[in-house]
Amino acid sequence: RKYRNPDQSLSGVGVTDLDWTWDALVDPDDIVQRLAGVSYLADEALATAIWLALRLDKPLLVEGVPGVGKTEVAKALAEVLGRRLIRLQCFEGIDSGQALYDWDYGRQLLAVRRQEVTGESTEIYGEDFLVERPLLSALRDPDGVVLLIDEVDRSDEEFEAFLLEFLAEFQVSIPEYGTVTARSTPVVVLTSNRTRELHDALKRRTLYHWIGYPSPVREQQIIAVRAPEVADEASASVVAAVNNVRAEAVVKPPGVAESIDWARGATMLSGLGASWPEALRRSLGLLLKDDGDLAVIDEVLDEFIGIAG
């Protein structure tokens, strides 16, 4: 397997320019450094999971609460490997037709009518009428992709069963078309917010990793990378306050993404002359997404800011 050197620009890079293999990813520490180069801070445990998944050709299942950077794992990995990212967003009721392929029925109908008029034979289940969905696109890409199957817990057990077949062989059978086998094995990252328990059969086919909330030090480092305009003292204040919010019985505890947004928003307001406590209060909607949570935290925010400061 050969991939673009991640130190090169993506522009103007073709298949013949690929000049490094996974052997270049010497160990998990190398993963940490390369991900940091694309502004994703991974700890040793996550880097080890990624490294093993790449080496063993195993899909990586990343679970964790919303907002801790699960989706960003796939995005950063695609950038590091120089691969195209294909994202399949799962939802309740998703089926194989929405995830794998469909037929362009309008064009098929026109082709049939044209055939009736001209007598010319047309294969209406041929390549020209096949519509690729994310999974089929991932299989047919000759250069290999990073396939993100996002929030798989939002799908149902029937779709999980379909994924088992897909992940086991990286091939699918389309009744009217034939069997499609991966031209280059995709790197697969599945994410789950654990809104429901995934089936053991799916987990057995993956390398599992849980991402929890980062330590305060790591969260401040993440804010520094993602929002460099936020002063160190301000980010420390935000992180301390956020950790106090998470300790409360809120319906939707804020993730790291919300911490970054809150730090950015409060910094913007303070730049307009608002005091730091006022800026944090006025931008609280960036941190909390439930009216009950807003009411609860609004009453104690002064205390949290005092603790944070």
Backbone as numpy.savetxt, mean C-alpha at the origin, in Angstrom:
# Nx Ny Nz CAx CAy CAz Cx Cy Cz
16.60 -12.79 -11.90 15.76 -11.60 -11.90 16.63 -10.37 -11.90
16.43 -9.51 -12.85 17.24 -8.30 -12.92 16.35 -7.09 -12.85
16.81 -6.09 -12.09 16.02 -4.89 -11.87 16.91 -3.67 -12.03
16.24 -2.56 -12.23 16.96 -1.30 -12.36 17.73 -0.97 -11.09
18.90 -0.44 -11.26 19.63 0.09 -10.12 18.82 1.22 -9.49
18.44 1.11 -8.20 17.57 2.12 -7.60 18.22 3.48 -7.49
19.53 3.58 -7.70 20.18 4.88 -7.66 20.02 5.63 -8.98
19.50 4.94 -10.01 19.31 5.57 -11.30 17.93 6.21 -11.36
17.79 7.20 -12.22 16.48 7.80 -12.46 15.63 6.84 -13.27
14.30 6.86 -13.04 13.41 6.02 -13.81 13.30 6.48 -15.25
13.51 7.77 -15.49 13.33 8.29 -16.84 14.39 7.72 -17.77
13.92 7.25 -18.93 14.84 6.76 -19.95 15.41 5.39 -19.66
14.87 4.69 -18.66 15.40 3.37 -18.31 14.56 2.31 -18.99
15.18 1.47 -19.77 14.47 0.39 -20.43 14.92 -0.94 -19.89
14.36 -2.01 -20.47 14.68 -3.35 -19.99 16.17 -3.63 -20.07
16.82 -3.14 -21.09 18.24 -3.43 -21.26 19.10 -2.68 -20.26
18.52 -1.69 -19.54 19.29 -0.92 -18.58 19.32 -1.56 -17.19
18.55 -2.65 -17.02 18.47 -3.26 -15.70 19.79 -3.95 -15.39
20.39 -3.58 -14.26 21.75 -4.04 -14.05 22.02 -4.53 -12.63
20.95 -4.90 -11.90 21.24 -5.47 -10.59 20.20 -6.52 -10.26
20.55 -7.46 -9.41 19.65 -8.54 -9.03 19.39 -8.45 -7.55
18.53 -9.35 -7.08 18.25 -9.35 -5.64 19.49 -9.69 -4.83
20.51 -10.24 -5.48 21.76 -10.48 -4.76 22.36 -9.17 -4.26
21.95 -8.06 -4.91 22.44 -6.75 -4.45 21.83 -6.36 -3.11
20.67 -6.95 -2.78 20.06 -6.71 -1.47 20.68 -7.69 -0.49
21.82 -7.32 0.01 22.67 -8.25 0.76 21.99 -8.78 2.00
21.34 -7.92 2.76 20.74 -8.32 4.02 19.64 -7.33 4.38
18.90 -7.56 5.47 17.84 -6.64 5.86 18.32 -5.21 6.09
19.56 -5.05 6.54 20.08 -3.69 6.73 20.12 -2.93 5.40
20.40 -3.66 4.32 20.41 -3.04 3.00 19.00 -2.57 2.63
18.01 -3.39 2.99 16.61 -3.00 2.76 16.29 -1.71 3.52
16.72 -1.63 4.78 16.48 -0.43 5.59 17.05 0.80 4.90
18.29 0.68 4.43 18.96 1.82 3.81 18.30 2.23 2.49
17.93 1.25 1.68 17.31 1.57 0.39 15.92 2.17 0.57
15.16 1.66 1.54 13.84 2.24 1.80 13.98 3.66 2.35
14.98 3.86 3.19 15.21 5.22 3.71 15.53 6.17 2.57
16.16 5.66 1.52 16.49 6.48 0.37 15.28 6.96 -0.40
14.13 6.30 -0.19 12.87 6.75 -0.82 11.89 7.22 0.26
12.47 7.67 1.39 11.70 8.32 2.47 10.74 7.38 3.19
11.08 6.10 3.27 10.30 5.18 4.09 11.21 4.61 5.17
10.88 4.88 6.42 11.70 4.41 7.53 11.16 3.08 8.05
11.91 2.03 7.78 11.51 0.68 8.20 12.38 0.22 9.35
11.77 -0.48 10.32 12.57 -1.04 11.39 13.15 -2.38 10.94
13.96 -2.98 11.79 14.65 -4.21 11.42 13.67 -5.35 11.15
12.60 -5.42 11.94 11.64 -6.51 11.78 10.95 -6.45 10.42
10.51 -5.26 10.02 9.85 -5.12 8.72 10.84 -5.37 7.60
12.04 -4.83 7.71 13.05 -5.03 6.67 13.38 -6.51 6.51
13.43 -7.24 7.62 13.70 -8.68 7.55 12.57 -9.40 6.84
11.32 -9.02 7.15 10.17 -9.64 6.49 10.20 -9.38 4.99
10.51 -8.16 4.59 10.59 -7.83 3.16 11.71 -8.63 2.49
12.86 -8.66 3.12 14.02 -9.36 2.54 13.71 -10.85 2.35
13.11 -11.47 3.35 12.77 -12.89 3.25 11.70 -13.12 2.19
10.70 -12.25 2.12 9.65 -12.40 1.11 10.24 -12.34 -0.30
11.18 -11.43 -0.52 11.82 -11.33 -1.83 12.65 -12.57 -2.13
13.40 -13.01 -1.15 14.30 -14.16 -1.36 13.52 -15.45 -1.58
12.38 -15.60 -0.89 11.62 -16.84 -0.95 10.48 -16.80 -1.96
10.33 -15.68 -2.67 9.21 -15.52 -3.61 7.88 -15.74 -2.91
7.74 -15.18 -1.72 6.50 -15.32 -0.94 5.76 -13.99 -0.93
4.43 -14.02 -1.07 3.66 -12.80 -0.86 3.84 -12.33 0.58
3.86 -11.03 0.77 4.02 -10.44 2.09 2.68 -9.91 2.55
2.17 -10.43 3.67 0.92 -9.96 4.25 1.26 -9.04 5.41
0.86 -7.78 5.29 1.14 -6.78 6.32 -0.17 -6.38 6.98
-0.29 -6.66 8.25 -1.47 -6.26 9.01 -1.11 -5.15 9.99
-2.11 -4.39 10.38 -1.90 -3.32 11.35 -3.07 -2.38 11.35
-3.11 -1.50 12.33 -4.18 -0.52 12.40 -4.04 0.47 11.25
-5.12 1.14 10.87 -5.03 2.11 9.76 -4.03 3.22 10.05
-3.31 3.62 9.02 -2.45 4.78 9.12 -1.04 4.54 9.60
-0.60 3.27 9.66 0.76 3.00 10.14 1.75 2.75 9.01
1.31 2.89 7.76 2.25 2.80 6.65 2.26 1.49 5.90
1.17 0.71 5.98 1.14 -0.59 5.30 1.15 -0.43 3.78
0.28 0.42 3.27 0.23 0.64 1.83 1.54 1.24 1.32
2.15 2.10 2.13 3.40 2.74 1.73 4.53 1.74 1.57
4.42 0.58 2.24 5.44 -0.46 2.07 5.54 -0.85 0.60
4.41 -1.11 -0.02 4.41 -1.52 -1.43 4.89 -0.40 -2.33
4.44 0.82 -2.05 4.85 1.96 -2.89 6.36 2.17 -2.82
6.91 2.10 -1.60 8.35 2.30 -1.45 9.13 1.16 -2.07
8.61 -0.06 -1.92 9.30 -1.22 -2.47 9.34 -1.16 -4.00
8.24 -0.71 -4.61 8.22 -0.56 -6.07 9.27 0.44 -6.52
9.42 1.52 -5.76 10.42 2.53 -6.12 11.83 2.00 -5.97
12.07 1.25 -4.90 13.40 0.68 -4.67 13.77 -0.32 -5.76
12.80 -1.17 -6.14 13.07 -2.20 -7.13 12.99 -1.69 -8.56
12.49 -0.46 -8.74 12.33 0.06 -10.08 11.25 -0.65 -10.86
10.22 -1.10 -10.14 9.11 -1.82 -10.78 7.85 -0.97 -10.79
6.98 -1.27 -11.75 5.68 -0.62 -11.80 4.82 -1.12 -10.64
4.09 -0.22 -10.01 3.18 -0.60 -8.94 1.78 -0.75 -9.50
1.16 -1.90 -9.25 -0.23 -2.14 -9.61 -1.01 -2.33 -8.32
-2.07 -1.56 -8.15 -2.83 -1.60 -6.90 -4.24 -2.14 -7.14
-4.60 -3.15 -6.38 -5.96 -3.66 -6.36 -6.59 -3.27 -5.03
-7.51 -2.34 -5.06 -8.19 -1.90 -3.84 -9.39 -2.81 -3.59
-9.35 -3.55 -2.50 -10.45 -4.46 -2.18 -11.61 -3.71 -1.55
-12.79 -4.26 -1.71 -13.99 -3.69 -1.11 -15.02 -4.79 -0.96
-16.05 -4.52 -0.19 -17.08 -5.52 0.05 -17.79 -5.85 -1.27
-17.83 -7.13 -1.60 -18.50 -7.57 -2.81 -17.60 -7.66 -4.03
-16.32 -7.34 -3.91 -15.42 -7.45 -5.06 -15.38 -8.90 -5.53
-15.34 -9.09 -6.84 -15.28 -10.44 -7.38 -14.13 -10.56 -8.37
-13.96 -11.78 -8.88 -12.81 -12.03 -9.76 -12.90 -11.21 -11.05
-14.11 -10.95 -11.51 -14.25 -10.16 -12.72 -13.75 -8.74 -12.56
-13.95 -8.17 -11.37 -13.48 -6.81 -11.12 -11.99 -6.78 -10.83
-11.44 -7.90 -10.39 -10.02 -7.94 -10.02 -9.13 -8.50 -11.12
-9.70 -9.36 -11.97 -8.87 -10.10 -12.92 -9.02 -9.62 -14.37
-10.22 -9.73 -14.93 -10.41 -9.37 -16.33 -11.89 -9.12 -16.61
-12.14 -8.56 -17.78 -13.50 -8.39 -18.27 -13.42 -8.37 -19.79
-14.57 -8.45 -20.43 -14.63 -8.35 -21.88 -15.27 -7.03 -22.27
-14.78 -6.45 -23.35 -15.35 -5.21 -23.86 -16.60 -5.57 -24.66
-17.73 -5.65 -23.95 -18.96 -6.15 -24.58 -19.43 -5.25 -25.71
-19.23 -3.95 -25.56 -19.64 -3.05 -26.63 -18.91 -3.33 -27.92
-17.61 -3.48 -27.85 -16.82 -3.76 -29.05 -17.13 -5.16 -29.59
-17.38 -6.10 -28.68 -17.75 -7.44 -29.14 -19.04 -7.41 -29.95
-20.02 -6.65 -29.46 -21.30 -6.56 -30.15 -21.13 -5.93 -31.53
-20.32 -4.88 -31.60 -20.05 -4.26 -32.90 -19.36 -5.22 -33.85
-18.43 -6.02 -33.30 -17.72 -6.99 -34.14 -18.66 -8.05 -34.68
-19.61 -8.49 -33.85 -20.60 -9.49 -34.30 -21.47 -8.92 -35.41
-21.91 -7.69 -35.23 -22.75 -7.07 -36.26 -21.97 -6.87 -37.55
-20.70 -6.48 -37.43 -19.86 -6.31 -38.62 -19.68 -7.65 -39.33
-19.54 -8.69 -38.54 -19.38 -10.03 -39.10 -20.63 -10.45 -39.87
-21.79 -10.11 -39.33 -23.05 -10.46 -40.01 -23.17 -9.75 -41.35
-22.64 -8.51 -41.40 -22.75 -7.73 -42.63 -21.71 -8.14 -43.65
-20.48 -8.32 -43.23 -19.37 -8.57 -44.15 -19.06 -10.04 -44.35
-19.46 -10.84 -43.37 -19.13 -12.26 -43.46 -17.74 -12.59 -42.99
-16.99 -11.57 -42.55 -15.63 -11.79 -42.06 -15.68 -12.43 -40.66
-14.83 -13.41 -40.45 -14.78 -14.09 -39.17 -13.98 -13.27 -38.16
-14.52 -13.12 -36.97 -13.85 -12.36 -35.92 -13.87 -13.16 -34.61
-12.73 -13.30 -34.00 -12.64 -13.97 -32.70 -12.97 -12.96 -31.61
-14.23 -12.99 -31.15 -14.67 -11.96 -30.21 -14.10 -12.17 -28.80
-13.51 -13.34 -28.57 -12.86 -13.57 -27.28 -11.34 -13.56 -27.44
-10.90 -12.73 -28.34 -9.47 -12.60 -28.58 -8.86 -11.44 -27.82
-7.60 -11.24 -28.08 -6.80 -10.24 -27.37 -7.38 -8.83 -27.48
-7.93 -8.52 -28.65 -8.41 -7.16 -28.88 -9.59 -6.78 -27.99
-10.29 -7.76 -27.45 -11.49 -7.48 -26.68 -11.31 -7.75 -25.19
-10.13 -8.19 -24.81 -9.86 -8.51 -23.41 -9.48 -7.25 -22.65
-10.15 -7.01 -21.54 -9.88 -5.84 -20.70 -9.14 -6.31 -19.44
-7.92 -5.84 -19.27 -7.13 -6.24 -18.11 -7.58 -5.51 -16.85
-7.75 -6.27 -15.80 -7.90 -5.71 -14.47 -6.55 -5.90 -13.75
-6.41 -5.40 -12.52 -5.08 -5.40 -11.88 -4.37 -6.75 -11.83
-5.07 -7.83 -11.49 -4.37 -9.11 -11.35 -3.86 -9.62 -12.70
-4.67 -9.52 -13.73 -4.23 -9.97 -15.04 -3.10 -9.09 -15.56
-3.18 -7.81 -15.31 -2.12 -6.89 -15.73 -0.80 -7.26 -15.06
-0.87 -7.66 -13.79 0.34 -8.07 -13.07 0.95 -9.32 -13.67
0.11 -10.27 -14.09 0.61 -11.50 -14.67 1.24 -11.27 -16.05
0.69 -10.36 -16.81 1.11 -10.19 -18.20 2.25 -9.19 -18.37
2.64 -8.51 -17.33 3.74 -7.55 -17.44 5.06 -8.31 -17.59
5.78 -8.12 -18.68 7.00 -8.89 -18.90 8.16 -8.51 -17.99
8.12 -7.31 -17.43 9.23 -6.85 -16.60 9.01 -7.13 -15.11
7.83 -7.62 -14.74 7.55 -7.85 -13.33 7.07 -6.58 -12.66
6.16 -6.71 -11.72 5.59 -5.56 -11.04 5.58 -5.80 -9.54
5.27 -4.75 -8.79 4.89 -4.91 -7.39 3.38 -4.83 -7.37
2.74 -5.89 -6.94 1.28 -5.96 -6.89 0.82 -5.72 -5.46
0.07 -4.66 -5.27 -0.48 -4.32 -3.97 -1.95 -4.73 -3.93
-2.28 -5.69 -3.07 -3.68 -6.09 -2.84 -4.07 -5.45 -1.52
-4.71 -4.29 -1.62 -4.89 -3.41 -0.46 -6.20 -3.69 0.27
-6.10 -3.76 1.59 -7.25 -3.96 2.48 -8.03 -5.21 2.10
-7.32 -6.33 2.04 -7.93 -7.59 1.65 -9.00 -8.01 2.65
-8.93 -7.51 3.86 -9.94 -7.86 4.87 -11.31 -7.28 4.55
-11.39 -6.34 3.63 -12.67 -5.77 3.24 -13.41 -6.65 2.23
-12.71 -7.59 1.63 -13.35 -8.52 0.70 -14.00 -9.64 1.49
-14.67 -10.57 0.78 -15.33 -11.68 1.47 -14.52 -12.96 1.29
-15.00 -14.04 1.93 -14.26 -15.31 1.92 -14.19 -15.91 0.53
-15.21 -15.66 -0.30 -15.19 -16.19 -1.67 -14.04 -15.57 -2.46
-13.82 -14.29 -2.28 -12.72 -13.65 -2.98 -11.38 -14.12 -2.42
-11.32 -14.34 -1.13 -10.11 -14.91 -0.53 -9.76 -16.24 -1.18
-10.79 -17.08 -1.38 -10.56 -18.39 -1.99 -10.02 -18.23 -3.40
-10.53 -17.25 -4.13 -10.00 -16.98 -5.47 -8.53 -16.58 -5.40
-8.18 -15.75 -4.42 -6.79 -15.31 -4.29 -5.85 -16.48 -3.99
-6.35 -17.49 -3.29 -5.51 -18.65 -2.97 -4.97 -19.28 -4.25
-5.85 -19.47 -5.22 -5.43 -20.05 -6.49 -4.44 -19.15 -7.21
-4.73 -17.86 -7.20 -3.86 -16.90 -7.87 -2.47 -16.89 -7.25
-2.41 -16.83 -5.91 -1.13 -16.71 -5.22 -0.33 -18.01 -5.24
-1.03 -19.15 -5.37 -0.33 -20.43 -5.33 0.53 -20.66 -6.56
0.01 -20.33 -7.73 0.71 -20.64 -8.99 1.03 -19.41 -9.83
0.50 -18.27 -9.44 0.61 -17.07 -10.26 0.18 -17.36 -11.69
-0.98 -17.98 -11.79 -1.61 -18.20 -13.08 -3.11 -18.25 -12.88
-3.85 -17.95 -13.92 -5.31 -17.99 -13.86 -5.83 -18.58 -15.16
-7.03 -19.14 -15.10 -7.67 -19.68 -16.29 -8.87 -18.80 -16.64
-8.87 -18.32 -17.87 -9.99 -17.54 -18.39 -10.72 -18.46 -19.36
-11.96 -18.87 -19.03 -12.65 -19.90 -19.82 -12.62 -19.68 -21.33
-12.91 -18.46 -21.79 -12.99 -18.22 -23.23 -11.62 -17.96 -23.86
-10.60 -17.79 -23.03 -9.31 -17.30 -23.54 -8.18 -18.31 -23.32
-8.16 -18.95 -22.17 -7.11 -19.91 -21.87 -6.41 -19.58 -20.56
-5.32 -20.27 -20.30 -4.57 -20.08 -19.07 -3.50 -19.02 -19.25
-3.44 -18.09 -18.30 -2.44 -17.03 -18.33 -1.48 -17.25 -17.16
-0.21 -17.42 -17.47 0.82 -17.63 -16.46 1.70 -16.38 -16.39
2.16 -16.08 -15.21 2.98 -14.87 -15.02 4.21 -14.91 -15.91
4.43 -13.86 -16.65 5.63 -13.74 -17.47 6.85 -13.49 -16.59
6.62 -12.76 -15.51 7.66 -12.52 -14.50 6.96 -12.48 -13.15
7.41 -13.29 -12.21 6.72 -13.40 -10.93 6.61 -12.04 -10.25
5.38 -11.61 -9.96 5.23 -10.31 -9.29 5.64 -10.37 -7.82
6.09 -9.25 -7.32 6.28 -9.09 -5.88 4.93 -8.66 -5.32
4.37 -9.45 -4.40 3.01 -9.23 -3.93 3.03 -8.77 -2.47
2.33 -7.67 -2.22 2.13 -7.18 -0.86 0.63 -7.10 -0.62
0.15 -7.81 0.39 -1.24 -7.73 0.81 -1.31 -6.94 2.11
-2.32 -6.09 2.25 -2.49 -5.36 3.50 -3.85 -5.67 4.10
-3.92 -5.56 5.42 -5.17 -5.81 6.13 -5.22 -4.93 7.37
-6.40 -4.33 7.61 -6.61 -3.55 8.83 -7.20 -4.40 9.95
-7.35 -5.69 9.67 -7.89 -6.67 10.60 -9.31 -6.29 11.05
-10.12 -5.83 10.11 -11.53 -5.62 10.43 -12.25 -6.95 10.55
-11.67 -7.98 9.99 -12.12 -9.35 10.19 -10.90 -10.25 10.11
-11.03 -11.45 10.62 -9.92 -12.41 10.61 -9.81 -13.04 9.23
-8.62 -13.03 8.68 -8.39 -13.67 7.39 -8.28 -15.18 7.57
-8.62 -15.91 6.52 -8.59 -17.37 6.59 -7.15 -17.86 6.73
-6.99 -18.93 7.50 -5.65 -19.50 7.72 -4.99 -19.92 6.41
-5.79 -20.38 5.46 -5.22 -20.82 4.18 -4.53 -19.68 3.46
-5.08 -18.49 3.56 -4.44 -17.33 2.93 -3.16 -16.97 3.67
-3.23 -16.98 4.98 -2.05 -16.62 5.77 -0.90 -17.61 5.53
-1.24 -18.89 5.35 -0.19 -19.89 5.15 0.58 -19.66 3.86
-0.03 -19.01 2.90 0.63 -18.76 1.62 1.46 -17.48 1.63
1.51 -16.83 2.76 2.21 -15.55 2.82 3.26 -15.55 3.93
4.09 -14.54 3.88 4.97 -14.23 5.01 4.28 -13.10 5.77
4.00 -13.32 7.03 3.16 -12.41 7.81 4.00 -11.41 8.61
3.52 -10.16 8.63 4.16 -9.15 9.46 3.12 -8.19 10.00
3.23 -7.86 11.28 2.34 -6.90 11.92 3.08 -5.57 12.10
2.44 -4.48 11.69 3.00 -3.15 11.92 2.15 -2.44 12.97
2.76 -2.14 14.09 2.07 -1.41 15.15 2.44 0.06 15.10
1.96 0.79 16.09 2.34 2.20 16.17 3.84 2.29 16.46
4.52 3.21 15.84 5.96 3.35 16.08 6.23 3.94 17.46
7.45 3.80 17.92 7.84 4.45 19.16 7.81 5.96 18.95
7.70 6.74 20.02 7.71 8.21 19.85 8.93 8.72 19.09
10.08 8.14 19.36 11.29 8.58 18.66 11.18 8.31 17.17
10.73 7.08 16.82 10.61 6.74 15.41 9.53 7.59 14.74
8.42 7.85 15.43 7.35 8.64 14.83 7.83 10.07 14.56
8.64 10.60 15.45 9.19 11.94 15.22 10.14 11.92 14.03
10.89 10.85 13.88 11.78 10.73 12.72 10.98 10.66 11.41
9.85 9.96 11.46 9.00 9.85 10.27 8.45 11.21 9.89
7.99 11.97 10.88 7.49 13.32 10.60 8.59 14.18 10.00
9.80 14.04 10.52 10.91 14.83 9.99 11.18 14.51 8.52
11.01 13.24 8.14 11.24 12.84 6.75 10.09 13.26 5.86
8.87 13.05 6.33 7.69 13.30 5.51 7.25 14.77 5.52
7.58 15.47 6.58 7.18 16.88 6.69 8.35 17.69 7.22
9.38 17.88 6.40 10.59 18.56 6.87 10.37 20.01 7.27
9.23 20.58 6.88 8.95 21.96 7.26 8.55 22.10 8.72
8.25 20.98 9.37 7.84 21.01 10.78 9.08 21.03 11.67
9.15 21.98 12.57 10.29 22.12 13.48 10.36 20.92 14.42
11.57 20.60 14.86 11.77 19.45 15.76 10.94 19.59 17.03
10.92 20.76 17.62 10.17 20.97 18.86 8.67 20.77 18.61
8.20 21.24 17.45 6.79 21.08 17.12 6.43 19.62 16.90
7.28 18.88 16.19 6.99 17.47 15.95 7.02 16.67 17.24
7.94 17.01 18.15 7.98 16.34 19.45 6.69 16.60 20.22
6.19 17.82 20.14 4.94 18.17 20.79 3.78 17.37 20.21
3.73 17.29 18.89 2.66 16.55 18.22 2.70 15.07 18.61
3.87 14.47 18.55 4.00 13.04 18.85 3.58 12.73 20.28
4.01 13.56 21.22 3.62 13.33 22.61 2.12 13.45 22.78
1.51 14.46 22.15 0.07 14.63 22.24 -0.67 13.47 21.59
-0.19 13.02 20.44 -0.84 11.93 19.73 -0.81 10.64 20.56
0.30 10.39 21.21 0.38 9.19 22.04 -0.58 9.24 23.21
-0.82 10.43 23.74 -1.83 10.58 24.78 -3.24 10.37 24.21
-3.48 10.84 23.00 -4.78 10.63 22.36 -5.03 9.14 22.15
-4.00 8.42 21.68 -4.16 6.97 21.45 -4.45 6.22 22.73
-3.99 6.74 23.85 -4.23 6.08 25.13 -5.67 6.28 25.62
-6.37 7.24 25.04 -7.76 7.47 25.40 -8.66 6.46 24.69
-9.89 6.34 25.18 -10.85 5.40 24.59 -11.54 6.04 23.39
-10.77 6.37 22.38 -11.34 6.98 21.18 -11.78 5.89 20.21
-12.77 6.20 19.39 -13.31 5.23 18.44 -12.28 4.91 17.35
-11.62 5.95 16.85 -10.65 5.78 15.78 -9.32 6.40 16.17
-8.46 5.64 16.82 -7.15 6.17 17.20 -6.38 6.63 15.97
-5.69 7.74 16.04 -4.98 8.27 14.87 -3.73 7.46 14.53
-3.50 7.32 13.24 -2.30 6.64 12.77 -1.19 7.64 12.53
-0.09 7.14 12.00 1.06 8.00 11.71 0.72 9.01 10.62
-0.09 8.57 9.65 -0.48 9.49 8.58 -1.20 10.71 9.13
-2.05 10.49 10.14 -2.76 11.60 10.76 -1.82 12.48 11.58
-0.83 11.88 12.20 0.16 12.66 12.94 0.90 13.62 12.01
1.28 13.10 10.84 1.99 13.93 9.86 1.09 15.09 9.41
-0.16 14.76 9.09 -1.10 15.79 8.64 -1.32 16.85 9.72
-1.46 16.42 10.96 -1.70 17.35 12.07 -0.49 18.28 12.25
0.70 17.69 12.19 1.91 18.50 12.33 2.01 19.52 11.20
1.70 19.11 9.98 1.75 20.03 8.85 0.72 21.15 8.99
-0.52 20.74 9.32 -1.59 21.73 9.43 -1.34 22.74 10.53
-0.91 22.26 11.69 -0.64 23.16 12.81 0.52 24.10 12.48
1.52 23.59 11.78 2.65 24.42 11.37 2.19 25.53 10.42
1.30 25.20 9.50 0.77 26.22 8.58 0.02 27.31 9.34
-0.81 26.90 10.30 -1.59 27.88 11.06 -0.70 28.73 11.95
0.32 28.11 12.54 1.23 28.90 13.38 2.00 29.90 12.53
2.23 29.56 11.27 2.90 30.49 10.37 2.04 31.71 10.04
0.73 31.57 10.28 -0.18 32.70 10.08 -0.39 33.52 11.35
0.33 33.14 12.40 0.27 33.92 13.63 -0.44 33.25 14.78
-1.02 32.07 14.56 -1.70 31.38 15.66 -0.68 30.83 16.64
-1.03 30.85 17.92 -0.16 30.23 18.91 -0.15 28.72 18.67
0.87 28.04 19.16 0.97 26.59 18.91 -0.22 25.83 19.48
-0.65 26.08 20.73 -1.85 25.39 21.23 -3.08 25.69 20.38
-3.24 26.92 19.96 -4.39 27.29 19.14 -4.30 26.59 17.78
-3.12 26.54 17.20 -2.94 25.89 15.91 -3.28 24.40 16.00
-2.85 23.75 17.07 -3.16 22.34 17.26 -4.66 22.13 17.41
-5.33 22.99 18.16 -6.76 22.84 18.37 -7.54 23.07 17.07
-7.18 24.09 16.34 -7.91 24.43 15.12 -7.72 23.39 14.01
-6.62 22.65 14.08 -6.36 21.63 13.05 -6.64 20.22 13.54
-7.39 20.09 14.64 -7.63 18.78 15.25 -8.37 17.83 14.32
-9.13 18.38 13.37 -9.84 17.54 12.41 -8.92 16.78 11.48
-7.65 17.16 11.43 -6.68 16.40 10.66 -6.25 15.14 11.41
-6.42 15.16 12.72 -5.99 14.02 13.55 -7.12 13.05 13.82
-8.31 13.56 14.10 -9.44 12.73 14.50 -10.55 12.81 13.47
-11.20 11.67 13.21 -12.19 11.58 12.14 -13.55 11.15 12.67
-13.82 11.39 13.93 -15.10 11.02 14.53 -15.55 12.16 15.43
-16.83 12.56 15.32 -17.29 13.72 16.08 -17.23 13.47 17.58
-17.50 12.22 17.98 -17.40 11.90 19.40 -15.97 12.01 19.90
-15.03 11.53 19.10 -13.62 11.63 19.47 -13.18 13.08 19.57
-13.65 13.90 18.62 -13.30 15.32 18.65 -13.79 15.98 19.94
-15.01 15.63 20.34 -15.58 16.22 21.56 -14.79 15.79 22.79
-14.44 14.52 22.85 -13.70 13.99 24.00 -12.32 14.64 24.11
-11.60 14.66 23.01 -10.21 15.16 23.04 -10.18 16.67 23.18
-11.18 17.36 22.66 -11.20 18.81 22.79 -11.21 19.24 24.26
-11.85 18.44 25.11 -11.94 18.77 26.53 -10.61 18.61 27.25
-9.78 17.72 26.76 -8.51 17.42 27.46 -7.29 17.84 26.65
-7.52 18.50 25.52 -6.39 18.82 24.65 -5.39 19.75 25.32
-5.90 20.70 26.11 -4.98 21.62 26.80 -4.03 20.84 27.72
-4.58 19.83 28.36 -3.76 19.00 29.25 -2.72 18.23 28.43
-3.15 17.69 27.29 -2.22 16.93 26.45 -1.12 17.85 25.90
-1.51 19.04 25.51 -0.52 19.99 25.00 0.45 20.37 26.11
-0.10 20.51 27.31 0.76 20.83 28.46 1.73 19.72 28.75
1.23 18.46 28.65 2.11 17.30 28.84 3.15 17.26 27.73
2.65 17.56 26.50 3.54 17.48 25.35 4.60 18.58 25.41
4.22 19.72 25.92 5.18 20.82 25.90 6.19 20.75 26.99
